[in-house]
Amino acid sequence: MIAQETLTPEEMAEIDHEIALVPMRRAAAIEALKIVQHHRGWISDDSLQAIAGYLEISPEELDSVATFYNLVFRRPVGRNIILLCDSISCYVMGYEKIYGQIRDRLGISFGQTTPDGRFTLLPNACLGTCDHAPALMINNELFRDLTEENLDEILDRYH
């Protein structure tokens, strides 16, 4: 029999804090997923089972929450997550050239991770900076007014 993952005491304490802020345990589902992902990098099936058990909801219900949000990762991702905005504003202002340069430089397309685990590339419908398009976000850092010239410099910052 395969041992199932359990939540660490630190994860449980952080989830308990979120549970205290909401009227029902299940209402802390997205925050619990984010907490465990922060510690583990992604939400495995076993992690999902452990969180569901802790929140006293079915794994299927929690999975529906996890798969609804595009920033909850249900498979391993790279150390750095690139969210490339593909909104109409970014598209008009040069998105295709930026996407092409990322594909060429990193050798990956949307949904893929570099072989060294350094980057995962994901599309994003809007980063809320249309007046500075095209834009992308790496982890929690927003980059605006992208050009082919400044993109390589930005990518070089992440190792």
PDB file of C-alpha atoms in Angstrom:
ATOM      1  CA  MET A   1       0.000   0.000   0.000  1.00  0.00           C
ATOM      2  CA  ILE A   2       1.325   3.443  -0.950  1.00  0.00           C
ATOM      3  CA  ALA A   3       1.562   5.949   1.895  1.00  0.00           C
ATOM      4  CA  GLN A   4      -0.595   8.997   1.346  1.00  0.00           C
ATOM      5  CA  GLU A   5       0.828  12.493   1.767  1.00  0.00           C
ATOM      6  CA  THR A   6      -0.225  14.451   4.784  1.00  0.00           C
ATOM      7  CA  LEU A   7      -0.138  18.143   5.464  1.00  0.00           C
ATOM      8  CA  THR A   8       2.804  19.439   7.451  1.00  0.00           C
ATOM      9  CA  PRO A   9       2.177  21.163  10.785  1.00  0.00           C
ATOM     10  CA  GLU A  10       3.198  24.452   9.150  1.00  0.00           C
ATOM     11  CA  GLU A  11       0.725  23.977   6.298  1.00  0.00           C
ATOM     12  CA  MET A  12      -2.047  23.072   8.739  1.00  0.00           C
ATOM     13  CA  ALA A  13      -1.328  26.137  10.879  1.00  0.00           C
ATOM     14  CA  GLU A  14      -1.503  28.413   7.831  1.00  0.00           C
ATOM     15  CA  ILE A  15      -4.714  26.761   6.632  1.00  0.00           C
ATOM     16  CA  ASP A  16      -6.203  27.017  10.143  1.00  0.00           C
ATOM     17  CA  HIS A  17      -5.540  30.762  10.034  1.00  0.00           C
ATOM     18  CA  GLU A  18      -7.515  31.006   6.770  1.00  0.00           C
ATOM     19  CA  ILE A  19     -10.314  28.805   8.124  1.00  0.00           C
ATOM     20  CA  ALA A  20     -10.695  31.196  11.061  1.00  0.00           C
ATOM     21  CA  LEU A  21     -11.444  34.018   8.607  1.00  0.00           C
ATOM     22  CA  VAL A  22     -14.363  32.328   6.838  1.00  0.00           C
ATOM     23  CA  PRO A  23     -17.752  30.971   7.960  1.00  0.00           C
ATOM     24  CA  MET A  24     -17.170  27.356   6.769  1.00  0.00           C
ATOM     25  CA  ARG A  25     -14.046  25.212   6.343  1.00  0.00           C
ATOM     26  CA  ARG A  26     -14.792  24.670   2.637  1.00  0.00           C
ATOM     27  CA  ALA A  27     -14.654  28.429   2.042  1.00  0.00           C
ATOM     28  CA  ALA A  28     -10.900  28.276   2.674  1.00  0.00           C
ATOM     29  CA  ALA A  29     -10.365  25.906  -0.269  1.00  0.00           C
ATOM     30  CA  ILE A  30      -8.543  28.247  -2.653  1.00  0.00           C
ATOM     31  CA  GLU A  31      -6.351  29.646   0.125  1.00  0.00           C
ATOM     32  CA  ALA A  32      -5.505  26.119   1.306  1.00  0.00           C
ATOM     33  CA  LEU A  33      -4.515  25.163  -2.241  1.00  0.00           C
ATOM     34  CA  LYS A  34      -2.328  28.272  -2.529  1.00  0.00           C
ATOM     35  CA  ILE A  35      -0.670  27.540   0.837  1.00  0.00           C
ATOM     36  CA  VAL A  36       0.215  23.962  -0.066  1.00  0.00           C
ATOM     37  CA  GLN A  37       1.360  24.996  -3.531  1.00  0.00           C
ATOM     38  CA  HIS A  38       3.598  27.643  -1.972  1.00  0.00           C
ATOM     39  CA  HIS A  39       5.304  24.944   0.099  1.00  0.00           C
ATOM     40  CA  ARG A  40       5.397  22.165  -2.497  1.00  0.00           C
ATOM     41  CA  GLY A  41       5.472  23.976  -5.842  1.00  0.00           C
ATOM     42  CA  TRP A  42       2.325  22.293  -7.194  1.00  0.00           C
ATOM     43  CA  ILE A  43      -0.741  20.309  -6.096  1.00  0.00           C
ATOM     44  CA  SER A  44      -0.276  16.571  -6.601  1.00  0.00           C
ATOM     45  CA  ASP A  45      -3.199  14.153  -6.382  1.00  0.00           C
ATOM     46  CA  ASP A  46      -2.013  13.107  -2.918  1.00  0.00           C
ATOM     47  CA  SER A  47      -1.734  16.743  -1.805  1.00  0.00           C
ATOM     48  CA  LEU A  48      -5.241  17.366  -3.096  1.00  0.00           C
ATOM     49  CA  GLN A  49      -6.531  14.369  -1.113  1.00  0.00           C
ATOM     50  CA  ALA A  50      -4.828  15.620   2.056  1.00  0.00           C
ATOM     51  CA  ILE A  51      -6.236  19.142   1.682  1.00  0.00           C
ATOM     52  CA  ALA A  52      -9.728  17.816   0.926  1.00  0.00           C
ATOM     53  CA  GLY A  53      -9.626  15.629   4.015  1.00  0.00           C
ATOM     54  CA  TYR A  54      -8.483  18.519   6.156  1.00  0.00           C
ATOM     55  CA  LEU A  55     -11.218  20.797   4.826  1.00  0.00           C
ATOM     56  CA  GLU A  56     -13.797  18.001   5.124  1.00  0.00           C
ATOM     57  CA  ILE A  57     -14.834  18.169   1.465  1.00  0.00           C
ATOM     58  CA  SER A  58     -14.612  15.627  -1.331  1.00  0.00           C
ATOM     59  CA  PRO A  59     -11.462  15.482  -3.455  1.00  0.00           C
ATOM     60  CA  GLU A  60     -13.669  15.959  -6.525  1.00  0.00           C
ATOM     61  CA  GLU A  61     -15.078  19.207  -5.162  1.00  0.00           C
ATOM     62  CA  LEU A  62     -11.613  20.501  -4.315  1.00  0.00           C
ATOM     63  CA  ASP A  63     -10.286  19.457  -7.724  1.00  0.00           C
ATOM     64  CA  SER A  64     -13.051  21.483  -9.381  1.00  0.00           C
ATOM     65  CA  VAL A  65     -11.810  24.528  -7.457  1.00  0.00           C
ATOM     66  CA  ALA A  66      -8.171  23.770  -8.299  1.00  0.00           C
ATOM     67  CA  THR A  67      -8.792  23.326 -12.008  1.00  0.00           C
ATOM     68  CA  PHE A  68     -10.944  26.454 -12.239  1.00  0.00           C
ATOM     69  CA  TYR A  69      -8.081  28.726 -11.175  1.00  0.00           C
ATOM     70  CA  ASN A  70      -5.270  28.903 -13.716  1.00  0.00           C
ATOM     71  CA  LEU A  71      -2.652  29.698 -11.067  1.00  0.00           C
ATOM     72  CA  VAL A  72      -3.178  26.478  -9.146  1.00  0.00           C
ATOM     73  CA  PHE A  73      -0.806  24.012 -10.741  1.00  0.00           C
ATOM     74  CA  ARG A  74      -1.920  20.373 -10.896  1.00  0.00           C
ATOM     75  CA  ARG A  75       1.354  19.187 -12.377  1.00  0.00           C
ATOM     76  CA  PRO A  76       4.980  20.138 -11.724  1.00  0.00           C
ATOM     77  CA  VAL A  77       6.088  23.541 -12.985  1.00  0.00           C
ATOM     78  CA  GLY A  78       9.410  25.298 -13.369  1.00  0.00           C
ATOM     79  CA  ARG A  79      11.093  27.448 -10.743  1.00  0.00           C
ATOM     80  CA  ASN A  80       9.912  30.536 -12.616  1.00  0.00           C
ATOM     81  CA  ILE A  81       6.420  30.874 -14.037  1.00  0.00           C
ATOM     82  CA  ILE A  82       6.118  33.146 -17.070  1.00  0.00           C
ATOM     83  CA  LEU A  83       2.596  34.469 -17.639  1.00  0.00           C
ATOM     84  CA  LEU A  84       2.498  36.034 -21.094  1.00  0.00           C
ATOM     85  CA  CYS A  85      -0.470  38.311 -21.660  1.00  0.00           C
ATOM     86  CA  ASP A  86      -2.353  37.415 -24.821  1.00  0.00           C
ATOM     87  CA  SER A  87      -5.084  40.053 -24.574  1.00  0.00           C
ATOM     88  CA  ILE A  88      -6.092  42.071 -27.619  1.00  0.00           C
ATOM     89  CA  SER A  89      -4.021  45.063 -26.438  1.00  0.00           C
ATOM     90  CA  CYS A  90      -0.887  42.968 -26.070  1.00  0.00           C
ATOM     91  CA  TYR A  91      -1.604  41.214 -29.351  1.00  0.00           C
ATOM     92  CA  VAL A  92      -1.861  44.513 -31.241  1.00  0.00           C
ATOM     93  CA  MET A  93       1.279  45.874 -29.557  1.00  0.00           C
ATOM     94  CA  GLY A  94       3.603  42.984 -30.428  1.00  0.00           C
ATOM     95  CA  TYR A  95       2.630  39.878 -28.468  1.00  0.00           C
ATOM     96  CA  GLU A  96       3.429  37.546 -31.381  1.00  0.00           C
ATOM     97  CA  LYS A  97       7.053  38.705 -31.610  1.00  0.00           C
ATOM     98  CA  ILE A  98       7.515  38.357 -27.845  1.00  0.00           C
ATOM     99  CA  TYR A  99       5.942  34.887 -27.807  1.00  0.00           C
ATOM    100  CA  GLY A 100       8.090  33.829 -30.740  1.00  0.00           C
ATOM    101  CA  GLN A 101      11.241  35.060 -29.051  1.00  0.00           C
ATOM    102  CA  ILE A 102      10.383  33.211 -25.834  1.00  0.00           C
ATOM    103  CA  ARG A 103       9.658  30.017 -27.805  1.00  0.00           C
ATOM    104  CA  ASP A 104      12.936  30.324 -29.694  1.00  0.00           C
ATOM    105  CA  ARG A 105      15.068  31.218 -26.688  1.00  0.00           C
ATOM    106  CA  LEU A 106      13.617  28.719 -24.201  1.00  0.00           C
ATOM    107  CA  GLY A 107      12.500  26.021 -26.620  1.00  0.00           C
ATOM    108  CA  ILE A 108       9.028  25.750 -25.086  1.00  0.00           C
ATOM    109  CA  SER A 109       5.457  26.657 -25.971  1.00  0.00           C
ATOM    110  CA  PHE A 110       2.492  27.375 -23.724  1.00  0.00           C
ATOM    111  CA  GLY A 111       2.006  24.771 -21.023  1.00  0.00           C
ATOM    112  CA  GLN A 112       5.564  23.479 -21.247  1.00  0.00           C
ATOM    113  CA  THR A 113       8.537  23.605 -18.901  1.00  0.00           C
ATOM    114  CA  THR A 114      12.172  23.913 -19.940  1.00  0.00           C
ATOM    115  CA  PRO A 115      14.166  20.666 -19.564  1.00  0.00           C
ATOM    116  CA  ASP A 116      16.273  22.263 -16.799  1.00  0.00           C
ATOM    117  CA  GLY A 117      13.136  23.159 -14.822  1.00  0.00           C
ATOM    118  CA  ARG A 118      13.962  26.850 -14.965  1.00  0.00           C
ATOM    119  CA  PHE A 119      10.797  28.165 -16.686  1.00  0.00           C
ATOM    120  CA  THR A 120       7.184  27.222 -17.332  1.00  0.00           C
ATOM    121  CA  LEU A 121       5.345  29.321 -19.932  1.00  0.00           C
ATOM    122  CA  LEU A 122       1.615  29.970 -19.574  1.00  0.00           C
ATOM    123  CA  PRO A 123      -0.812  32.267 -21.391  1.00  0.00           C
ATOM    124  CA  ASN A 124      -2.722  34.854 -19.389  1.00  0.00           C
ATOM    125  CA  ALA A 125      -5.828  36.640 -20.606  1.00  0.00           C
ATOM    126  CA  CYS A 126      -4.996  39.964 -18.956  1.00  0.00           C
ATOM    127  CA  LEU A 127      -2.370  41.399 -16.646  1.00  0.00           C
ATOM    128  CA  GLY A 128      -4.206  44.704 -16.263  1.00  0.00           C
ATOM    129  CA  THR A 129      -1.605  46.895 -17.908  1.00  0.00           C
ATOM    130  CA  CYS A 130      -3.049  47.435 -21.388  1.00  0.00           C
ATOM    131  CA  ASP A 131      -1.580  50.920 -21.635  1.00  0.00           C
ATOM    132  CA  HIS A 132       1.901  49.358 -21.408  1.00  0.00           C
ATOM    133  CA  ALA A 133       1.447  46.377 -23.713  1.00  0.00           C
ATOM    134  CA  PRO A 134       2.885  43.915 -24.436  1.00  0.00           C
ATOM    135  CA  ALA A 135       3.398  42.576 -20.917  1.00  0.00           C
ATOM    136  CA  LEU A 136       4.353  39.471 -19.020  1.00  0.00           C
ATOM    137  CA  MET A 137       4.770  38.447 -15.427  1.00  0.00           C
ATOM    138  CA  ILE A 138       7.507  36.209 -14.071  1.00  0.00           C
ATOM    139  CA  ASN A 139       6.553  34.879 -10.664  1.00  0.00           C
ATOM    140  CA  ASN A 140       5.214  38.033  -8.997  1.00  0.00           C
ATOM    141  CA  GLU A 141       7.144  40.593 -11.037  1.00  0.00           C
ATOM    142  CA  LEU A 142       5.370  42.468 -13.826  1.00  0.00           C
ATOM    143  CA  PHE A 143       7.239  43.550 -16.957  1.00  0.00           C
ATOM    144  CA  ARG A 144       5.607  46.080 -19.282  1.00  0.00           C
ATOM    145  CA  ASP A 145       6.418  47.724 -22.589  1.00  0.00           C
ATOM    146  CA  LEU A 146       8.236  44.594 -23.731  1.00  0.00           C
ATOM    147  CA  THR A 147      10.511  44.681 -26.729  1.00  0.00           C
ATOM    148  CA  GLU A 148      12.642  42.046 -28.364  1.00  0.00           C
ATOM    149  CA  GLU A 149      15.630  43.966 -27.016  1.00  0.00           C
ATOM    150  CA  ASN A 150      14.633  44.007 -23.337  1.00  0.00           C
ATOM    151  CA  LEU A 151      13.155  40.494 -23.206  1.00  0.00           C
ATOM    152  CA  ASP A 152      16.516  38.683 -23.161  1.00  0.00           C
ATOM    153  CA  GLU A 153      17.722  40.941 -20.340  1.00  0.00           C
ATOM    154  CA  ILE A 154      14.573  40.145 -18.348  1.00  0.00           C
ATOM    155  CA  LEU A 155      14.902  36.391 -18.848  1.00  0.00           C
ATOM    156  CA  ASP A 156      18.598  36.507 -17.861  1.00  0.00           C
ATOM    157  CA  ARG A 157      17.591  37.751 -14.370  1.00  0.00           C
ATOM    158  CA  TYR A 158      16.095  34.368 -13.517  1.00  0.00           C
ATOM    159  CA  HIS A 159      18.342  31.399 -12.855  1.00  0.00           C
TER     160      HIS A 159
END
